[in-house]
Amino acid sequence: HVPGIISTNVEDGPNKVFIGNLPQKLGDAEVKEFLSTYGALKSFHLVKDSSTGLAKGYAFFEYADEKITDEACKGLNGIELAGKNLVCQRANIGAKPNANMSASLMGAVTNPALLGLPQLNSLPGLNKGGLLAQGIPGLLPLIPITPIIPGQNVGPSRILVLQNIVKEADLADNAEYEDVKADIKEECERIGGPVKEVLIPRKESKVQESMAVQGLGKVFIEFETQEGASKARLALEGRKFNNRVVLSRFLSEEHYKKGLLDA
């Protein structure tokens, strides 16, 4: 891998990742931009219709640092973008199993529109138990389980989570870090009313460099009211911040108080 160069050929392997149910209005540059929130991409391919050139709503990619793959899948899977819940998981046979992500993706068996994919009867290689690898090229076969819709288990709360707004580099300087927090709080209060706290996790010491930090790459806004958080989400979802598409979801107050920011 040559730093700074993203290959368009995503090779099969344990770190190949599938992301589905992407809004079709997003192009290569925008999808790569928000995926890069978690780290540099090694390769990326947005699948398009050969006759129209339009995106089909899913893509494959791989990170340059394989260690961040699980964290990225967990962070991206189930979040809502432009009214759709994204589905993100390792793509290939032999990849690490992840029951939660498999469960999320199985919602597509009863409702393939969740992935932005064709109806089941138009896909070859489908059986009653799940999706076969030949049905969607490069996709991990799934074990039959109870279908769920990704992201439906967390209802509106006072805690709004924004993604694709900040990168680690933006948070290194203390003064810039405080400016970013102040700007976000000001904008959120303008839209949704009083904000109690803006939390932007970062690695603050050399000791933390090699440690996993809960909520890294995300912004957590605690509003005074649930109504305020909902208003802010409606206004901010899909907007661009520093040329990056804003992603959002809610976090339960219980998880927030316990510091379970990746829940």
Short mmCIF file of C-alpha atoms in Angstrom, two decimals:
data_model
loop_
_atom_site.label_atom_id
_atom_site.label_comp_id
_atom_site.label_asym_id
_atom_site.label_seq_id
_atom_site.Cartn_x
_atom_site.Cartn_y
_atom_site.Cartn_z
CA HIS A 1 0.00 0.00 0.00
CA VAL A 2 1.32 3.43 -1.00
CA PRO A 3 0.32 6.10 1.58
CA GLY A 4 -2.11 8.64 0.12
CA ILE A 5 -3.16 6.40 -2.77
CA ILE A 6 -6.48 4.53 -2.53
CA SER A 7 -6.73 1.54 -4.84
CA THR A 8 -10.00 0.88 -6.66
CA ASN A 9 -9.37 -2.87 -6.44
CA VAL A 10 -10.53 -4.25 -3.08
CA GLU A 11 -8.87 -7.62 -2.73
CA ASP A 12 -10.64 -10.55 -1.09
CA GLY A 13 -9.38 -11.15 2.43
CA PRO A 14 -10.39 -11.06 6.10
CA ASN A 15 -10.27 -7.25 6.25
CA LYS A 16 -12.46 -6.57 3.23
CA VAL A 17 -15.52 -4.64 4.45
CA PHE A 18 -19.03 -4.35 2.99
CA ILE A 19 -21.20 -1.26 3.56
CA GLY A 20 -24.76 -1.22 2.29
CA ASN A 21 -27.86 0.94 2.13
CA LEU A 22 -25.89 4.01 1.09
CA PRO A 23 -27.95 6.92 -0.23
CA GLN A 24 -27.55 6.82 -4.00
CA LYS A 25 -26.92 10.55 -4.18
CA LEU A 26 -23.54 10.09 -2.49
CA GLY A 27 -20.58 9.81 -4.85
CA ASP A 28 -17.18 8.16 -4.45
CA ALA A 29 -15.54 11.17 -2.82
CA GLU A 30 -18.27 11.67 -0.21
CA VAL A 31 -18.43 7.99 0.80
CA LYS A 32 -14.64 7.76 1.05
CA GLU A 33 -14.59 10.92 3.13
CA PHE A 34 -16.86 9.64 5.89
CA LEU A 35 -15.28 6.16 5.88
CA SER A 36 -11.92 7.87 6.39
CA THR A 37 -13.16 9.23 9.72
CA TYR A 38 -11.86 6.00 11.26
CA GLY A 39 -8.56 5.90 9.38
CA ALA A 40 -6.82 5.92 6.02
CA LEU A 41 -8.31 3.72 3.31
CA LYS A 42 -6.18 1.19 1.48
CA SER A 43 -8.79 0.46 -1.20
CA PHE A 44 -12.37 1.41 -2.02
CA HIS A 45 -14.97 0.49 -4.65
CA LEU A 46 -18.46 1.98 -4.87
CA VAL A 47 -20.54 -0.47 -6.92
CA LYS A 48 -22.34 1.21 -9.84
CA ASP A 49 -24.79 0.19 -12.53
CA SER A 50 -22.77 -0.50 -15.69
CA SER A 51 -25.47 0.91 -17.96
CA THR A 52 -26.39 4.10 -16.09
CA GLY A 53 -23.25 4.79 -14.05
CA LEU A 54 -25.40 5.39 -10.96
CA ALA A 55 -24.39 4.02 -7.57
CA LYS A 56 -26.23 0.86 -6.50
CA GLY A 57 -26.15 1.75 -2.81
CA TYR A 58 -23.32 -0.44 -1.56
CA ALA A 59 -19.53 -0.53 -1.58
CA PHE A 60 -16.49 -2.55 -0.53
CA PHE A 61 -13.38 -1.15 1.11
CA GLU A 62 -10.35 -1.94 3.28
CA TYR A 63 -8.43 0.17 5.79
CA ALA A 64 -4.67 0.62 5.61
CA ASP A 65 -4.50 -0.30 9.30
CA GLU A 66 -6.36 -3.59 9.73
CA LYS A 67 -6.57 -3.05 13.51
CA ILE A 68 -9.31 -0.43 13.12
CA THR A 69 -11.59 -2.63 11.01
CA ASP A 70 -13.76 -3.92 13.86
CA GLU A 71 -14.07 -0.47 15.47
CA ALA A 72 -15.12 1.07 12.16
CA CYS A 73 -17.68 -1.67 11.43
CA LYS A 74 -19.18 -1.25 14.87
CA GLY A 75 -19.34 2.52 14.54
CA LEU A 76 -20.81 2.56 11.05
CA ASN A 77 -23.25 -0.34 11.34
CA GLY A 78 -26.83 0.76 12.01
CA ILE A 79 -26.30 4.52 11.92
CA GLU A 80 -28.87 6.55 10.01
CA LEU A 81 -27.91 8.56 6.95
CA ALA A 82 -30.53 10.49 4.97
CA GLY A 83 -33.30 8.32 6.42
CA LYS A 84 -31.54 5.01 5.81
CA ASN A 85 -29.78 2.70 8.28
CA LEU A 86 -26.32 1.73 7.04
CA VAL A 87 -25.20 -1.89 7.22
CA CYS A 88 -21.48 -2.48 7.67
CA GLN A 89 -19.61 -5.74 8.28
CA ARG A 90 -16.57 -7.75 7.21
CA ALA A 91 -17.37 -9.06 3.77
CA ASN A 92 -15.55 -12.32 3.26
CA ILE A 93 -15.60 -15.97 4.21
CA GLY A 94 -12.99 -16.52 6.90
CA ALA A 95 -13.49 -13.08 8.42
CA LYS A 96 -14.05 -12.71 12.15
CA PRO A 97 -17.69 -13.57 12.96
CA ASN A 98 -19.79 -10.79 14.44
CA ALA A 99 -23.23 -11.98 15.51
CA ASN A 100 -24.66 -8.49 16.00
CA MET A 101 -23.70 -7.33 12.53
CA SER A 102 -24.89 -10.56 10.96
CA ALA A 103 -28.20 -10.05 12.74
CA SER A 104 -28.47 -6.53 11.39
CA LEU A 105 -27.76 -7.62 7.86
CA MET A 106 -30.27 -10.45 8.09
CA GLY A 107 -32.99 -7.79 8.16
CA ALA A 108 -32.31 -7.53 4.43
CA VAL A 109 -33.52 -11.10 3.89
CA THR A 110 -37.09 -9.97 4.57
CA ASN A 111 -36.57 -6.42 3.36
CA PRO A 112 -33.71 -6.14 0.83
CA ALA A 113 -34.40 -2.42 0.47
CA LEU A 114 -32.50 -2.05 3.75
CA LEU A 115 -29.32 -2.57 1.76
CA GLY A 116 -30.37 -0.70 -1.33
CA LEU A 117 -30.28 -4.05 -3.17
CA PRO A 118 -32.64 -5.72 -5.68
CA GLN A 119 -35.56 -7.87 -4.52
CA LEU A 120 -34.72 -11.41 -3.43
CA ASN A 121 -36.21 -13.11 -6.48
CA SER A 122 -33.85 -11.15 -8.74
CA LEU A 123 -30.68 -12.25 -6.92
CA PRO A 124 -29.10 -15.60 -7.80
CA GLY A 125 -27.78 -17.83 -5.05
CA LEU A 126 -30.39 -17.19 -2.39
CA ASN A 127 -31.75 -19.94 -0.18
CA LYS A 128 -34.28 -19.93 2.64
CA GLY A 129 -31.63 -19.59 5.33
CA GLY A 130 -29.66 -16.56 4.22
CA LEU A 131 -27.55 -14.89 1.57
CA LEU A 132 -24.98 -16.96 -0.28
CA ALA A 133 -21.68 -15.47 -1.36
CA GLN A 134 -22.62 -15.76 -5.04
CA GLY A 135 -25.78 -13.70 -4.51
CA ILE A 136 -23.85 -10.51 -3.73
CA PRO A 137 -20.21 -10.79 -4.85
CA GLY A 138 -17.81 -10.79 -1.90
CA LEU A 139 -20.49 -10.94 0.79
CA LEU A 140 -20.09 -13.22 3.78
CA PRO A 141 -22.74 -16.01 3.95
CA LEU A 142 -24.96 -15.60 6.96
CA ILE A 143 -26.27 -18.02 9.56
CA PRO A 144 -30.08 -17.96 9.76
CA ILE A 145 -31.15 -15.88 12.76
CA THR A 146 -34.04 -13.65 13.76
CA PRO A 147 -34.08 -10.63 11.46
CA ILE A 148 -33.83 -7.16 13.01
CA ILE A 149 -33.67 -3.71 11.49
CA PRO A 150 -30.33 -2.04 12.24
CA GLY A 151 -30.47 0.93 14.57
CA GLN A 152 -34.11 0.47 15.58
CA ASN A 153 -33.34 -0.47 19.20
CA VAL A 154 -32.26 3.05 20.28
CA GLY A 155 -35.13 5.52 20.31
CA PRO A 156 -34.88 9.30 20.69
CA SER A 157 -32.99 10.48 23.77
CA ARG A 158 -31.32 13.64 25.06
CA ILE A 159 -27.94 12.35 23.79
CA LEU A 160 -27.22 13.07 20.14
CA VAL A 161 -24.18 11.47 18.54
CA LEU A 162 -22.60 13.07 15.47
CA GLN A 163 -20.05 11.31 13.28
CA ASN A 164 -17.85 12.41 10.40
CA ILE A 165 -17.39 15.87 11.92
CA VAL A 166 -13.95 15.59 13.53
CA LYS A 167 -10.75 13.64 12.95
CA GLU A 168 -7.99 12.95 15.44
CA ALA A 169 -5.79 15.55 13.76
CA ASP A 170 -8.42 18.21 14.48
CA LEU A 171 -8.25 17.48 18.21
CA ALA A 172 -4.49 17.43 18.81
CA ASP A 173 -4.16 21.15 19.56
CA ASN A 174 -5.89 22.12 22.84
CA ALA A 175 -6.96 25.56 21.64
CA GLU A 176 -8.40 24.18 18.41
CA TYR A 177 -10.12 21.41 20.38
CA GLU A 178 -11.89 23.94 22.61
CA ASP A 179 -12.84 26.06 19.59
CA VAL A 180 -14.44 23.04 17.88
CA LYS A 181 -16.44 22.22 21.04
CA ALA A 182 -17.61 25.83 21.36
CA ASP A 183 -18.65 26.03 17.70
CA ILE A 184 -20.62 22.78 17.90
CA LYS A 185 -22.36 23.82 21.13
CA GLU A 186 -23.30 27.20 19.67
CA GLU A 187 -24.77 25.67 16.52
CA CYS A 188 -26.66 22.95 18.41
CA GLU A 189 -28.16 25.46 20.85
CA ARG A 190 -29.23 27.65 17.94
CA ILE A 191 -31.12 24.70 16.46
CA GLY A 192 -32.31 22.64 19.42
CA GLY A 193 -32.08 24.81 22.52
CA PRO A 194 -29.98 24.53 25.70
CA VAL A 195 -27.06 22.06 25.67
CA LYS A 196 -25.71 20.69 28.95
CA GLU A 197 -22.49 19.21 27.59
CA VAL A 198 -20.48 18.62 24.43
CA LEU A 199 -18.13 15.65 24.71
CA ILE A 200 -15.49 14.90 22.06
CA PRO A 201 -13.33 11.92 23.11
CA ARG A 202 -9.65 12.09 22.14
CA LYS A 203 -6.31 10.56 23.03
CA GLU A 204 -4.86 13.01 25.52
CA SER A 205 -1.54 11.38 26.42
CA LYS A 206 1.23 9.19 25.03
CA VAL A 207 -0.08 6.35 27.20
CA GLN A 208 -3.40 6.45 25.37
CA GLU A 209 -1.82 6.27 21.91
CA SER A 210 -1.91 2.47 21.93
CA MET A 211 -5.22 2.23 23.81
CA ALA A 212 -8.78 2.08 22.50
CA VAL A 213 -10.71 5.21 23.47
CA GLN A 214 -14.50 4.94 23.75
CA GLY A 215 -16.30 7.16 21.27
CA LEU A 216 -13.21 8.24 19.37
CA GLY A 217 -14.13 10.10 16.19
CA LYS A 218 -17.61 11.00 17.47
CA VAL A 219 -19.20 14.06 19.05
CA PHE A 220 -21.69 13.60 21.89
CA ILE A 221 -24.16 16.40 22.64
CA GLU A 222 -26.27 16.23 25.79
CA PHE A 223 -29.34 18.42 25.37
CA GLU A 224 -31.59 19.68 28.16
CA THR A 225 -34.56 18.02 26.45
CA GLN A 226 -35.22 15.09 24.12
CA GLU A 227 -37.17 17.43 21.86
CA GLY A 228 -34.09 19.60 21.45
CA ALA A 229 -31.94 16.64 20.49
CA SER A 230 -34.52 15.49 17.93
CA LYS A 231 -34.74 18.96 16.36
CA ALA A 232 -30.96 19.14 16.09
CA ARG A 233 -30.75 15.71 14.49
CA LEU A 234 -33.32 16.61 11.83
CA ALA A 235 -31.42 19.79 11.02
CA LEU A 236 -27.90 18.36 11.05
CA GLU A 237 -28.34 14.91 9.44
CA GLY A 238 -26.85 14.89 5.95
CA ARG A 239 -25.39 18.42 6.20
CA LYS A 240 -21.78 19.02 5.29
CA PHE A 241 -19.18 20.04 7.86
CA ASN A 242 -15.72 20.81 6.43
CA ASN A 243 -16.90 19.08 3.22
CA ARG A 244 -17.82 15.92 5.18
CA VAL A 245 -21.37 14.52 5.31
CA VAL A 246 -22.67 14.56 8.90
CA LEU A 247 -23.98 11.25 10.25
CA SER A 248 -26.11 11.06 13.40
CA ARG A 249 -27.83 8.72 15.83
CA PHE A 250 -29.06 8.69 19.43
CA LEU A 251 -27.32 7.11 22.43
CA SER A 252 -29.26 6.00 25.49
CA GLU A 253 -28.77 8.19 28.57
CA GLU A 254 -27.87 5.10 30.58
CA HIS A 255 -24.98 4.21 28.28
CA TYR A 256 -23.83 7.83 28.22
CA LYS A 257 -23.73 8.12 32.01
CA LYS A 258 -21.76 4.87 32.25
CA GLY A 259 -19.27 6.01 29.64
CA LEU A 260 -20.31 3.28 27.19
CA LEU A 261 -19.89 5.58 24.22
CA ASP A 262 -19.51 2.82 21.63
CA ALA A 263 -22.75 1.07 22.66
#
